[in-house]
């Protein structure tokens, strides 16, 4: 399944680039992520729990960053095994371009599943994949931008097993 979208993030490209390379940002943004260890150069080991339709699985896998063009684009790829539930692999090609004091973040996501998950049917898998991509990039945007001036600061409540993250924490952290 292939899907594409874009978001305008109210931060300069250097801030967005630093965030997408930060393992803590990735951990908070990946829905269902229990742990993420490693580095951008060597890749990450991840544990993610997800429920797809009637199937709930704990995936262990590897996430890598490749095709890196410093400050402009990269590919985030992941592959995980969920035991009896099956396996999943996917990638997101991410590009960043300056856009009137902000950054236009464009992405193309490609997802493939096998095993019991594949038996759920393409409609369920496609919907789930779109939801996961939207959640990841929405959380990423929130982590980078911070609250709007007229909005009180809120705590984003994660899914089961995820630590809550304050809205805009990454941008505040690198601004110090």
mmCIF file of C-alpha atoms in Angstrom, residues 4-107:
data_model
loop_
_atom_site.group_PDB
_atom_site.id
_atom_site.type_symbol
_atom_site.label_atom_id
_atom_site.label_comp_id
_atom_site.label_asym_id
_atom_site.label_seq_id
_atom_site.Cartn_x
_atom_site.Cartn_y
_atom_site.Cartn_z
ATOM 1 C CA UNK A 4 1.466 10.284 0.329
ATOM 2 C CA UNK A 5 0.759 13.513 2.188
ATOM 3 C CA UNK A 6 2.429 16.686 3.408
ATOM 4 C CA UNK A 7 2.381 18.972 6.423
ATOM 5 C CA UNK A 8 3.559 22.501 7.019
ATOM 6 C CA UNK A 9 5.534 22.600 10.256
ATOM 7 C CA UNK A 10 5.991 25.972 11.945
ATOM 8 C CA UNK A 11 9.752 25.626 12.438
ATOM 9 C CA UNK A 12 12.846 26.171 10.355
ATOM 10 C CA UNK A 13 14.225 23.214 8.350
ATOM 11 C CA UNK A 14 17.245 22.818 10.667
ATOM 12 C CA UNK A 15 14.942 22.273 13.667
ATOM 13 C CA UNK A 16 12.783 19.792 11.744
ATOM 14 C CA UNK A 17 15.898 17.938 10.547
ATOM 15 C CA UNK A 18 17.322 17.703 14.076
ATOM 16 C CA UNK A 19 13.984 16.373 15.351
ATOM 17 C CA UNK A 20 13.680 13.631 12.750
ATOM 18 C CA UNK A 21 17.163 12.358 13.653
ATOM 19 C CA UNK A 22 16.466 12.377 17.405
ATOM 20 C CA UNK A 23 15.686 8.880 18.764
ATOM 21 C CA UNK A 24 13.558 10.267 21.606
ATOM 22 C CA UNK A 25 11.383 12.177 19.126
ATOM 23 C CA UNK A 26 10.981 9.035 17.020
ATOM 24 C CA UNK A 27 10.084 6.944 20.098
ATOM 25 C CA UNK A 28 7.375 9.386 21.164
ATOM 26 C CA UNK A 29 6.005 9.735 17.621
ATOM 27 C CA UNK A 30 5.754 6.025 16.717
ATOM 28 C CA UNK A 31 2.290 4.879 17.847
ATOM 29 C CA UNK A 32 2.517 1.979 20.314
ATOM 30 C CA UNK A 33 6.304 2.258 20.681
ATOM 31 C CA UNK A 34 7.463 0.717 23.956
ATOM 32 C CA UNK A 35 11.176 1.210 23.365
ATOM 33 C CA UNK A 36 13.583 2.490 20.751
ATOM 34 C CA UNK A 37 17.318 2.151 21.186
ATOM 35 C CA UNK A 38 20.203 2.830 18.838
ATOM 36 C CA UNK A 39 21.473 5.671 16.683
ATOM 37 C CA UNK A 40 20.727 7.251 13.297
ATOM 38 C CA UNK A 41 23.922 5.823 11.787
ATOM 39 C CA UNK A 42 23.536 2.237 13.031
ATOM 40 C CA UNK A 43 19.753 1.997 13.114
ATOM 41 C CA UNK A 44 17.358 1.378 15.965
ATOM 42 C CA UNK A 45 15.905 -1.656 17.656
ATOM 43 C CA UNK A 46 12.231 -1.119 18.434
ATOM 44 C CA UNK A 47 9.407 -2.807 20.310
ATOM 45 C CA UNK A 48 5.926 -1.722 19.208
ATOM 46 C CA UNK A 49 2.541 -3.050 20.305
ATOM 47 C CA UNK A 50 -0.386 -2.575 17.944
ATOM 48 C CA UNK A 51 -3.923 -3.833 17.502
ATOM 49 C CA UNK A 52 -5.039 -4.263 13.894
ATOM 50 C CA UNK A 53 -8.684 -5.265 13.748
ATOM 51 C CA UNK A 54 -9.012 -8.308 16.030
ATOM 52 C CA UNK A 55 -5.259 -9.019 16.008
ATOM 53 C CA UNK A 56 -3.060 -7.546 18.738
ATOM 54 C CA UNK A 57 0.660 -8.124 18.435
ATOM 55 C CA UNK A 58 3.946 -7.051 19.954
ATOM 56 C CA UNK A 59 6.420 -6.426 17.164
ATOM 57 C CA UNK A 60 10.164 -6.476 17.616
ATOM 58 C CA UNK A 61 12.098 -5.016 14.778
ATOM 59 C CA UNK A 62 14.697 -2.797 13.268
ATOM 60 C CA UNK A 63 14.351 0.808 12.038
ATOM 61 C CA UNK A 64 16.948 2.360 9.716
ATOM 62 C CA UNK A 65 17.527 5.772 8.206
ATOM 63 C CA UNK A 66 18.873 5.765 4.645
ATOM 64 C CA UNK A 67 19.143 7.858 1.470
ATOM 65 C CA UNK A 68 20.129 10.762 3.705
ATOM 66 C CA UNK A 69 20.560 14.143 2.024
ATOM 67 C CA UNK A 70 21.608 16.357 4.950
ATOM 68 C CA UNK A 71 18.851 18.803 5.908
ATOM 69 C CA UNK A 72 16.644 17.852 2.948
ATOM 70 C CA UNK A 73 15.468 14.245 2.831
ATOM 71 C CA UNK A 74 15.787 10.698 4.115
ATOM 72 C CA UNK A 75 14.033 7.359 4.139
ATOM 73 C CA UNK A 76 12.821 5.789 7.398
ATOM 74 C CA UNK A 77 12.450 2.023 6.995
ATOM 75 C CA UNK A 78 11.248 -0.533 9.486
ATOM 76 C CA UNK A 79 10.646 -4.234 9.655
ATOM 77 C CA UNK A 80 9.099 -6.119 12.543
ATOM 78 C CA UNK A 81 8.011 -9.599 13.499
ATOM 79 C CA UNK A 82 4.890 -10.082 15.569
ATOM 80 C CA UNK A 83 5.101 -13.808 16.260
ATOM 81 C CA UNK A 84 1.924 -15.667 15.299
ATOM 82 C CA UNK A 85 0.341 -12.400 14.094
ATOM 83 C CA UNK A 86 2.794 -12.170 11.228
ATOM 84 C CA UNK A 87 5.216 -9.533 10.107
ATOM 85 C CA UNK A 88 5.191 -5.989 8.778
ATOM 86 C CA UNK A 89 7.632 -3.823 6.897
ATOM 87 C CA UNK A 90 7.385 -0.338 5.583
ATOM 88 C CA UNK A 91 9.218 2.790 4.640
ATOM 89 C CA UNK A 92 8.571 6.512 4.574
ATOM 90 C CA UNK A 93 10.412 8.771 2.142
ATOM 91 C CA UNK A 94 10.518 12.159 3.838
ATOM 92 C CA UNK A 95 11.471 15.461 2.171
ATOM 93 C CA UNK A 96 11.777 18.890 3.766
ATOM 94 C CA UNK A 97 11.678 22.209 1.936
ATOM 95 C CA UNK A 98 11.663 25.747 3.367
ATOM 96 C CA UNK A 99 8.262 27.417 3.031
ATOM 97 C CA UNK A 100 7.705 31.026 4.184
ATOM 98 C CA UNK A 101 9.299 30.770 7.632
ATOM 99 C CA UNK A 102 8.205 27.168 8.060
ATOM 100 C CA UNK A 103 9.068 23.753 6.637
ATOM 101 C CA UNK A 104 6.984 21.779 4.173
ATOM 102 C CA UNK A 105 7.363 18.134 5.146
ATOM 103 C CA UNK A 106 6.296 15.748 2.366
ATOM 104 C CA UNK A 107 6.169 12.003 2.790
#
